[in-house]
XYZ file of C-alpha atoms in Angstrom:
192
model
C 37.201 -65.695 -18.912
C 36.020 -62.592 -17.180
C 36.847 -58.952 -18.586
C 38.972 -56.979 -16.469
C 38.780 -53.558 -18.155
C 35.812 -51.260 -19.205
C 32.900 -52.772 -17.207
C 29.964 -50.843 -18.583
C 26.500 -50.686 -16.726
C 23.765 -52.574 -18.654
C 20.667 -50.663 -19.516
C 17.211 -52.219 -20.544
C 16.044 -51.099 -23.989
C 12.939 -49.021 -24.148
C 11.754 -51.969 -26.527
C 11.958 -54.427 -23.721
C 8.670 -55.916 -22.994
C 9.330 -55.529 -19.186
C 8.768 -51.857 -19.636
C 5.383 -50.690 -19.356
C 4.019 -48.281 -22.177
C 3.891 -45.131 -20.106
C 7.178 -45.478 -18.859
C 8.403 -45.586 -22.564
C 6.964 -42.293 -23.558
C 8.318 -40.489 -20.116
C 11.969 -41.543 -21.113
C 11.344 -40.089 -24.392
C 10.149 -36.992 -22.982
C 13.132 -36.846 -20.369
C 15.520 -36.831 -23.234
C 13.988 -33.914 -25.076
C 13.739 -31.709 -21.787
C 17.951 -31.884 -21.302
C 17.884 -29.232 -24.129
C 17.900 -25.834 -22.095
C 15.232 -23.495 -23.514
C 16.070 -20.182 -24.388
C 14.394 -17.242 -21.443
C 12.866 -14.482 -23.415
C 13.774 -11.158 -21.111
C 11.592 -7.984 -21.993
C 13.468 -4.847 -20.757
C 11.673 -1.656 -20.531
C 12.827 1.134 -22.684
C 15.501 3.751 -20.779
C 13.762 7.269 -20.511
C 15.159 9.906 -22.682
C 14.933 11.940 -19.814
C 17.577 10.409 -17.380
C 21.127 11.478 -17.896
C 22.612 8.191 -15.934
C 20.590 8.437 -12.552
C 20.174 12.243 -12.839
C 16.465 13.174 -13.978
C 16.947 16.216 -16.611
C 13.115 16.783 -16.393
C 13.208 18.035 -12.809
C 13.683 22.079 -12.219
C 11.910 24.645 -10.829
C 9.001 25.130 -10.726
C 8.628 21.359 -9.119
C 5.516 19.290 -9.392
C 4.819 17.498 -6.694
C 2.409 14.641 -6.466
C 0.962 14.099 -2.851
C -0.079 10.918 -1.462
C -3.015 10.707 1.286
C -0.557 9.646 4.274
C 1.881 12.728 3.346
C -0.998 15.169 3.598
C -2.320 13.335 7.282
C 1.454 13.416 8.231
C 1.608 17.387 7.701
C -1.521 17.962 9.511
C -0.501 16.003 12.300
C 2.912 17.595 12.619
C 1.462 21.050 12.019
C 3.266 21.649 8.665
C 2.208 24.302 6.160
C 2.467 22.327 2.529
C 3.773 25.253 0.612
C 5.994 26.830 2.979
C 7.290 23.460 3.878
C 7.893 22.410 0.424
C 9.832 25.683 -0.418
C 12.070 25.471 2.603
C 13.100 21.839 1.534
C 13.562 22.509 -2.162
C 14.550 26.308 -2.188
C 12.285 26.861 -5.402
C 8.666 27.060 -6.360
C 6.731 24.005 -6.063
C 3.239 22.988 -7.297
C 1.384 20.110 -5.319
C -0.463 18.226 -7.296
C -3.407 15.807 -6.239
C -4.844 12.915 -8.272
C -8.546 12.195 -8.169
C -7.420 8.765 -6.421
C -5.752 10.605 -3.770
C -8.964 12.661 -3.349
C -11.308 9.463 -3.209
C -9.190 7.567 -0.822
C -9.537 11.002 1.557
C -13.178 10.968 0.966
C -13.278 7.258 1.957
C -11.563 7.774 5.141
C -14.651 9.817 6.420
C -14.708 12.561 9.070
C -11.779 12.155 10.824
C -9.974 13.600 7.713
C -12.009 16.488 7.210
C -9.205 19.157 7.932
C -7.227 17.093 5.141
C -9.902 17.253 2.271
C -10.387 21.113 3.085
C -6.635 21.886 2.685
C -6.375 19.805 -0.554
C -9.657 21.630 -2.136
C -7.366 24.805 -2.067
C -7.186 26.248 -5.369
C -3.356 26.152 -5.295
C -3.274 22.450 -5.588
C -3.666 21.520 -9.035
C -5.928 18.302 -9.888
C -5.183 15.549 -12.034
C -7.846 13.421 -13.373
C -7.484 9.526 -13.371
C -8.747 7.757 -16.380
C -8.169 4.161 -15.169
C -10.335 2.022 -12.912
C -10.410 2.016 -9.424
C -9.323 4.177 -6.878
C -6.204 2.841 -5.300
C -3.693 5.661 -5.186
C -0.478 3.913 -4.804
C -0.876 2.351 -8.072
C -2.029 5.354 -9.776
C 0.954 7.510 -8.279
C 3.326 4.525 -9.448
C 1.751 4.507 -12.920
C 1.811 8.355 -13.403
C 5.661 8.516 -12.489
C 6.506 6.019 -14.932
C 4.829 7.474 -17.583
C 6.207 11.257 -16.826
C 9.547 11.569 -14.884
C 8.922 15.289 -14.322
C 7.048 14.577 -10.632
C 8.101 14.342 -7.041
C 6.365 11.872 -5.279
C 5.421 13.096 -1.619
C 4.624 10.110 0.714
C 5.495 8.586 3.966
C 4.121 5.149 2.974
C 7.298 2.370 3.181
C 5.498 -0.062 0.532
C 5.108 3.113 -1.634
C 8.495 4.232 -1.366
C 9.973 1.016 -1.992
C 8.120 0.665 -5.241
C 9.052 4.345 -6.199
C 12.863 3.163 -5.664
C 12.726 0.760 -8.194
C 11.924 3.742 -10.658
C 15.225 5.351 -11.820
C 15.353 9.112 -11.504
C 12.020 9.945 -9.422
C 12.981 11.675 -6.186
C 10.652 11.174 -3.151
C 9.699 13.675 -0.482
C 8.834 12.660 3.175
C 8.438 14.359 6.415
C 11.081 13.981 9.405
C 11.576 15.722 12.576
C 8.845 18.122 11.662
C 10.176 19.404 8.362
C 10.301 17.924 4.650
C 13.110 15.880 3.231
C 13.874 14.869 -0.306
C 15.876 11.630 -1.171
C 17.293 10.758 -4.633
C 17.464 14.143 -5.773
C 21.050 15.329 -7.039
C 20.713 19.448 -5.654
C 18.823 18.393 -2.489
C 20.098 21.077 -0.077
C 17.484 20.401 2.369
C 17.893 16.669 2.584
C 19.475 14.990 5.492
C 23.172 14.380 5.523
């Protein structure tokens, strides 16, 4: 007589002599791997300077970190850095230059001699870098994540993308022969 109900699929036992020893071990590992492992996600601590997306540490006089290409674009468009910043933010601005930005401009050579001369103006404040290397983008991103009191002035797309990921840090850039700013709540000079 044949069974007409509850037909089950027959499996070979792991202890069967037809199965090799290596295959037995793999099956045991597969059974253990079915249990999902818990992922540990570390989340950065929220800054106390932020009130939602509004950065409370920003206020006149504004501290502006300058990048090399921002200085170069300012020279190409014949913009005075101090006057244009004042026109954009309607307040006093203190431009800051890190050692990495200075080193990057020095590496570019004779072509950017004018930019070096402009940067050495005593109105520009110098910030010393304690890290190794002279890559300005990493330096600026690191400084902005530690202290959210800066506005970053850059025209570099990659650097802008990296800074947009950091909440509460405005970005200044050049457009149509003037400076503009994004992600600033009271940015009256920003384009609409």
